[in-house]
Tab-separated table of C-alpha atoms in Angstrom:
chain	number	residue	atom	x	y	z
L	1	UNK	CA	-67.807	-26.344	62.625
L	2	UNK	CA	-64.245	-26.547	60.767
L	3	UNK	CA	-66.470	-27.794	57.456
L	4	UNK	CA	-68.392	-24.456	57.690
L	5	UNK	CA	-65.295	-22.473	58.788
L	6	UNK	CA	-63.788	-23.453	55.350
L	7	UNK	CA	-66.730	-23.034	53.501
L	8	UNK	CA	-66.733	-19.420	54.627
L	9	UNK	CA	-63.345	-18.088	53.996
L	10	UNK	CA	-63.669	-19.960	50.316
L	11	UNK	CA	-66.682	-17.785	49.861
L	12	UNK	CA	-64.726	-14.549	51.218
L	13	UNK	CA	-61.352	-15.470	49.050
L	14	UNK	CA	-62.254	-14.013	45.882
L	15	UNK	CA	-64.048	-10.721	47.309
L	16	UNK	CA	-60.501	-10.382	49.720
L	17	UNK	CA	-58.473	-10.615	46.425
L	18	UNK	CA	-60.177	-8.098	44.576
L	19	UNK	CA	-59.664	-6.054	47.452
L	20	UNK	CA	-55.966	-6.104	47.109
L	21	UNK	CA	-54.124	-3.073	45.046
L	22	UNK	CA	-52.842	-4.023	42.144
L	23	UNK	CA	-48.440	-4.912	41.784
L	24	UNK	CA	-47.189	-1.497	40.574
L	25	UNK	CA	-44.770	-1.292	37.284
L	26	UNK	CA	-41.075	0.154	38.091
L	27	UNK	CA	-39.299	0.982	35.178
L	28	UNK	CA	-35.739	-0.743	35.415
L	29	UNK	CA	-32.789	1.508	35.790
L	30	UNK	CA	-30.830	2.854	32.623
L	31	UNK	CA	-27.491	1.218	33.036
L	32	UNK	CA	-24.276	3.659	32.553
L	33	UNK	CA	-21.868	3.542	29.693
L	34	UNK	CA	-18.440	3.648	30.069
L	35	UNK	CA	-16.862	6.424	27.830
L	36	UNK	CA	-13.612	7.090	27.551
L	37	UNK	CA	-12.201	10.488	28.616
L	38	UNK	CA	-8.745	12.226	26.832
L	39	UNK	CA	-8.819	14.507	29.769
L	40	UNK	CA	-5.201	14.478	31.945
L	41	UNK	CA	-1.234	15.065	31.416
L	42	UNK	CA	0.370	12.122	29.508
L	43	UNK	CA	3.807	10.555	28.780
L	44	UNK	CA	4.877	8.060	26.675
L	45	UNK	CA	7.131	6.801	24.351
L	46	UNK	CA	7.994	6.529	21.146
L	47	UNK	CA	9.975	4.692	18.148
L	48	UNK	CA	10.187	4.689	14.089
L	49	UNK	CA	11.739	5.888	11.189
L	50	UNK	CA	12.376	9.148	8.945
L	51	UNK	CA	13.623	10.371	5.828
L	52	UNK	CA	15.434	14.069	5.291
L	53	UNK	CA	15.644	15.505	2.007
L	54	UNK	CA	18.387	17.660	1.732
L	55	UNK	CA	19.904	20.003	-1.162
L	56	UNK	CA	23.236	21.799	-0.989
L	57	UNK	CA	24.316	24.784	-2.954
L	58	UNK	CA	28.085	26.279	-3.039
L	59	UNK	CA	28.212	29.902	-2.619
L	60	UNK	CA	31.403	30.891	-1.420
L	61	UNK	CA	34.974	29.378	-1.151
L	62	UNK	CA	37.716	30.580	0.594
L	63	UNK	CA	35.683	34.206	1.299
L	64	UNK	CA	35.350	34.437	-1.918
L	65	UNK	CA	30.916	34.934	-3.009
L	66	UNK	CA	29.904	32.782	-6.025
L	67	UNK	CA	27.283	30.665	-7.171
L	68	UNK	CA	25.102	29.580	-6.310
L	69	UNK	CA	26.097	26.238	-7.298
L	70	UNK	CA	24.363	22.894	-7.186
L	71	UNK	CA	25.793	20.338	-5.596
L	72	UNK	CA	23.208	18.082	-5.491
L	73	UNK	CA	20.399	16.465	-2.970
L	74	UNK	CA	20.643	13.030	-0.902
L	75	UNK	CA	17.870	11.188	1.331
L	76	UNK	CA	19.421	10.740	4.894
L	77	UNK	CA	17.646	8.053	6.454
L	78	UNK	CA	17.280	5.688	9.771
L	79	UNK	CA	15.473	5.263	12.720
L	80	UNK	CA	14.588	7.564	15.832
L	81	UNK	CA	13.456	6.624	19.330
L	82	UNK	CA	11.986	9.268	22.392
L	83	UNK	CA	9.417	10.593	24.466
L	84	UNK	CA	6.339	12.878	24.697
L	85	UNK	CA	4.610	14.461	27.084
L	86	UNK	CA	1.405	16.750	26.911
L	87	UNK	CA	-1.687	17.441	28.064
L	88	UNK	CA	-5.419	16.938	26.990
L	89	UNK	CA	-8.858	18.192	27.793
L	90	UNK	CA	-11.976	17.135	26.072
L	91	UNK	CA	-15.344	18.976	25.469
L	92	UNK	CA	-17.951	16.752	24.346
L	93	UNK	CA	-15.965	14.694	21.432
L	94	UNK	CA	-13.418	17.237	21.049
L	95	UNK	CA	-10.025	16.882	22.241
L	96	UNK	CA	-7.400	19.972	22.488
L	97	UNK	CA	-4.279	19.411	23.662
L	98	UNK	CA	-0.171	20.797	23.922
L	99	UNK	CA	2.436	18.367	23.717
L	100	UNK	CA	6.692	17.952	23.500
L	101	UNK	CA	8.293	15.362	21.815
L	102	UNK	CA	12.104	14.758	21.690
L	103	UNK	CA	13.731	11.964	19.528
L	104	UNK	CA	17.586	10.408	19.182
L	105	UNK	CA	17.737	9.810	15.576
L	106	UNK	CA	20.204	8.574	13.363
L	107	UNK	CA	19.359	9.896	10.026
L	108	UNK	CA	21.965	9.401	6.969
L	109	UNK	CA	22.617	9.945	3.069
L	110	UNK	CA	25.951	11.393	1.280
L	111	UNK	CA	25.965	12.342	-2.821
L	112	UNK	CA	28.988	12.865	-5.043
L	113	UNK	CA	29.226	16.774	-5.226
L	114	UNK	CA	28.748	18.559	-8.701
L	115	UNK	CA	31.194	21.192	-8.078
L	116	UNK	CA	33.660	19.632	-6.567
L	117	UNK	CA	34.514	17.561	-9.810
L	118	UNK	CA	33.062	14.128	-8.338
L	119	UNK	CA	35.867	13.587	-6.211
L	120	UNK	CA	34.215	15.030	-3.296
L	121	UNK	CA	30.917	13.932	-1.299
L	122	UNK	CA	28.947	15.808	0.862
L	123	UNK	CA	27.357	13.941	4.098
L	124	UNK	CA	24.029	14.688	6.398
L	125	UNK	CA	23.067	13.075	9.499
L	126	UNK	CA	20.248	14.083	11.815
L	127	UNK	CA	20.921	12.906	15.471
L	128	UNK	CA	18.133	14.952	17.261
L	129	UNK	CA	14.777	15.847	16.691
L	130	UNK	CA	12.204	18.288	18.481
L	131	UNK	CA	8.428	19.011	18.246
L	132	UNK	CA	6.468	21.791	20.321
L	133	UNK	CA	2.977	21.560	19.071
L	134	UNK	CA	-0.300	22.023	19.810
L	135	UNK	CA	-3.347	19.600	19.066
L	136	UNK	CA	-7.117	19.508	17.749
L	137	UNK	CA	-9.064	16.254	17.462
L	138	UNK	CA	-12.038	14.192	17.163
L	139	UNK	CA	-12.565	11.167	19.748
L	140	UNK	CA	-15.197	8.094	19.151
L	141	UNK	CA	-14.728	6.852	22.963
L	142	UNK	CA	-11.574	5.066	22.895
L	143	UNK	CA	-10.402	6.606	19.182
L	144	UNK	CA	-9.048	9.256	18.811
L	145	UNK	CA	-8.317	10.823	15.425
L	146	UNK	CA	-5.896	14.199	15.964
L	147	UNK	CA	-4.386	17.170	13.961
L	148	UNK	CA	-1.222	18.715	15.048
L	149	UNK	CA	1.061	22.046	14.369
L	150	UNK	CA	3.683	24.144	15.325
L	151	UNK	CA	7.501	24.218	15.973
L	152	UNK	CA	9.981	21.793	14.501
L	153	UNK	CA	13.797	21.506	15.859
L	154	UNK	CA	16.670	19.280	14.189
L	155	UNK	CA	20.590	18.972	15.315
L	156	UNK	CA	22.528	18.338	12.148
L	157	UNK	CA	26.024	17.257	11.086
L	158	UNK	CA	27.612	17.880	7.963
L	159	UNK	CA	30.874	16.241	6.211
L	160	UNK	CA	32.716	16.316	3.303
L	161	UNK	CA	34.735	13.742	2.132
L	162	UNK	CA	36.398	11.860	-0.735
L	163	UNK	CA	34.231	9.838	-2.627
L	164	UNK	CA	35.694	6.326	-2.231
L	165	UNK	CA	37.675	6.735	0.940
L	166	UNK	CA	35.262	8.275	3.727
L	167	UNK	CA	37.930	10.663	4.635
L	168	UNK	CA	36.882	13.839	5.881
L	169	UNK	CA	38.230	17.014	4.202
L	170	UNK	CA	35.919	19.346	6.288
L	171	UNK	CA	32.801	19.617	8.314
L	172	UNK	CA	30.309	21.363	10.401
L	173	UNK	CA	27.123	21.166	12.468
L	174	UNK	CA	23.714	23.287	13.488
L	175	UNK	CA	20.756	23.360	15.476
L	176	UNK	CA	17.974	24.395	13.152
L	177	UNK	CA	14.548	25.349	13.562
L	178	UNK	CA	10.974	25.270	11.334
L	179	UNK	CA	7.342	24.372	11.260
L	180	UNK	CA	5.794	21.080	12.123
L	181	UNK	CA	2.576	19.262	10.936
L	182	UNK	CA	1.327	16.067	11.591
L	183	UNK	CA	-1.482	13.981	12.145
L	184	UNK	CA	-2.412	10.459	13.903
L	185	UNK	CA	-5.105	8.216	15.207
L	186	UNK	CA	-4.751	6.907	18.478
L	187	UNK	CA	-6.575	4.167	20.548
L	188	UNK	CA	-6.936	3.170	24.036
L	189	UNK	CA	-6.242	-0.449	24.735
L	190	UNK	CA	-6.709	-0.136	28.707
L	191	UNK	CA	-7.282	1.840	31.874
L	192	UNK	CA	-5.112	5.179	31.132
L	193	UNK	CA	-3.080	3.628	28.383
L	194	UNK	CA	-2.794	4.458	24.996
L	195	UNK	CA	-1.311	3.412	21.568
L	196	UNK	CA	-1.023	5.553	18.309
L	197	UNK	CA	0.137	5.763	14.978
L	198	UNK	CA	1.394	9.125	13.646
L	199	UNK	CA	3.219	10.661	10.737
L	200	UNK	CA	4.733	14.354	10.651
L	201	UNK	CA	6.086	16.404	8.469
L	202	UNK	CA	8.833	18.966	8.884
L	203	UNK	CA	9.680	21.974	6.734
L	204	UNK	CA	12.931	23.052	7.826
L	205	UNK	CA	13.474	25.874	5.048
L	206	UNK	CA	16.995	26.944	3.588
L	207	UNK	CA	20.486	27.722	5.860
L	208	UNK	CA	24.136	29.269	5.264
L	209	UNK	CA	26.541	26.407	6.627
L	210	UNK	CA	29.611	27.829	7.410
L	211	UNK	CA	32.641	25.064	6.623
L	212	UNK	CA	35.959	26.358	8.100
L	213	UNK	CA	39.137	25.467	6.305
L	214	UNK	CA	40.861	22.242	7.181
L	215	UNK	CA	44.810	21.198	6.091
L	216	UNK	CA	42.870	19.552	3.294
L	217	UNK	CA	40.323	22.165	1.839
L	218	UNK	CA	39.702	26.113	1.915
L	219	UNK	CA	36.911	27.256	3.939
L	220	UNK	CA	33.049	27.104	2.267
L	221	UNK	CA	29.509	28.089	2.533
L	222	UNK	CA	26.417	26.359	1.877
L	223	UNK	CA	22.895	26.600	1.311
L	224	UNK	CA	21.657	23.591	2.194
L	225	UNK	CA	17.774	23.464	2.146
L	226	UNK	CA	15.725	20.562	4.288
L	227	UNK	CA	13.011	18.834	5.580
L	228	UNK	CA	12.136	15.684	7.038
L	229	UNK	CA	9.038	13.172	6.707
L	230	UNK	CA	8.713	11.108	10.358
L	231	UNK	CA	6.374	8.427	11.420
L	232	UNK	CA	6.411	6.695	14.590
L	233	UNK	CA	3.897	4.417	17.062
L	234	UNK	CA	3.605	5.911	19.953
L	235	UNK	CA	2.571	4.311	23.464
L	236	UNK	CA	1.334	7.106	26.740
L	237	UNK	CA	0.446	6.515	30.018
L	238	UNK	CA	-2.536	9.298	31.161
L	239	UNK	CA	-2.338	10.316	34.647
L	240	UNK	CA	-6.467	10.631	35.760
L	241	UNK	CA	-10.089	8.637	35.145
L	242	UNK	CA	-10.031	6.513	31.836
L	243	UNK	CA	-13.509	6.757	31.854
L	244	UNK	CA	-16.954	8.749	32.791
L	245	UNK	CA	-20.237	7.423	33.137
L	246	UNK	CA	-22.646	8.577	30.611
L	247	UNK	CA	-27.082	7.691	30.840
């Protein structure tokens, strides 16, 4: 009975088999990409170097209008270290953004004055700078390539003193305004945080300086014209999601 038992369900196997549906096919899941998002407020600092260019012209002495005459130019030159903060949004791979940036510098150049018979030297040095712009870029995921503009803000102190000694015969100081550009590429290394690599330039135009007289020399005006190259790395901290998932 057991021998006939087995030769029965062998006979029935094959038929019970083909009776069976076949396995169905499931597609496998489409795994998410990270992709990094620009989207949040930021702050961060910054540190690096600059050069001003700046030309002086006499045009009065003692109340008296003349001139213009040229003095000369100088490159005043150092380093500068501050903060930023802003804030992004990003559509698709574009990035906007506004952003304020404030720097302790300690920019510095002197030349022997023309018209003071090269016994005189005039002296710049930038201590503060001052950026209020807004941005436009272009993000690969985790690079970012940006575009910037708008105002510009230096604090500026001016000597004059005889060439040789350092001694001051006069001097005077302004906060001065102008137009910014700039541009930089920026990456992020890690969750929120971001380093970047930017250069600006800074057209700060033409201003009267105003010298009042001193025990050692009348009272003067110049036109000193400037501007100021700047680059700096940058490091910010974004407050949000580093990333969204995209299929």
């Amino acid at each position: 009975m057991a021998s006939a038992s087995l030769f029965a369900l062998s006979a029935f196997a094959p038929a019970m088999a083909a009776d069976l549906a076949a396995r169905p096919y499931t597609k496998a899941p489409v795994a998410a990409v990270a992709v990094y998002d620009w989207t949040g407020f930021y702050l961060g600092l910054n540190a690096g170097g600059g050069s001003s260019h700046n030309c002086w012209d006499l045009i009065n002495v003692g109340g008296v209008p003349g001139g213009p005459v040229a003095e000369g130019c100088h490159n005043a030159t150092g380093g500068m270290v501050g903060g930023q903060v802003g804030y992004r949004w990003q559509a698709t791979n574009w990035v906007f953004g506004l952003e304020a940036q404030g720097d302790w510098a300690d920019l510095k150049g002197s030349n022997t004055s023309l018209a003071l018979g090269g016994i005189g030297a005039n002296n710049t040095k930038i201590d503060a700078i001052g950026l209020f712009t807004g941005q436009v870029g272009y993000a690969w995921s985790s690079v970012l390539w940006y575009v910037k503009g708008g105002a510009a803000v230096t604090h500026n102190k001016y000597r004059g003193t005889f060439v040789g000694t350092d001694t001051e015969f006069d001097s005077a100081s302004e906060t001065r305004w102008g137009a910014a550009v700039g541009t930089g590429i920026e990456f992020g290394f890690a969750p929120n945080w971001s380093v970047a690599i930017e250069y600006d330039h800074l057209f700060m135009d033409k201003r009267d300086v105003t010298f009042p007289a001193t025990a050692f020399a009348a009272s003067r005006i110049d036109t000193i014209k400037q501007d100021v190259d700047m680059a700096t790395v940058r490091v910010n901290y974004r407050f949000g999601g580093p990333v969204i998932a995209k299929y």
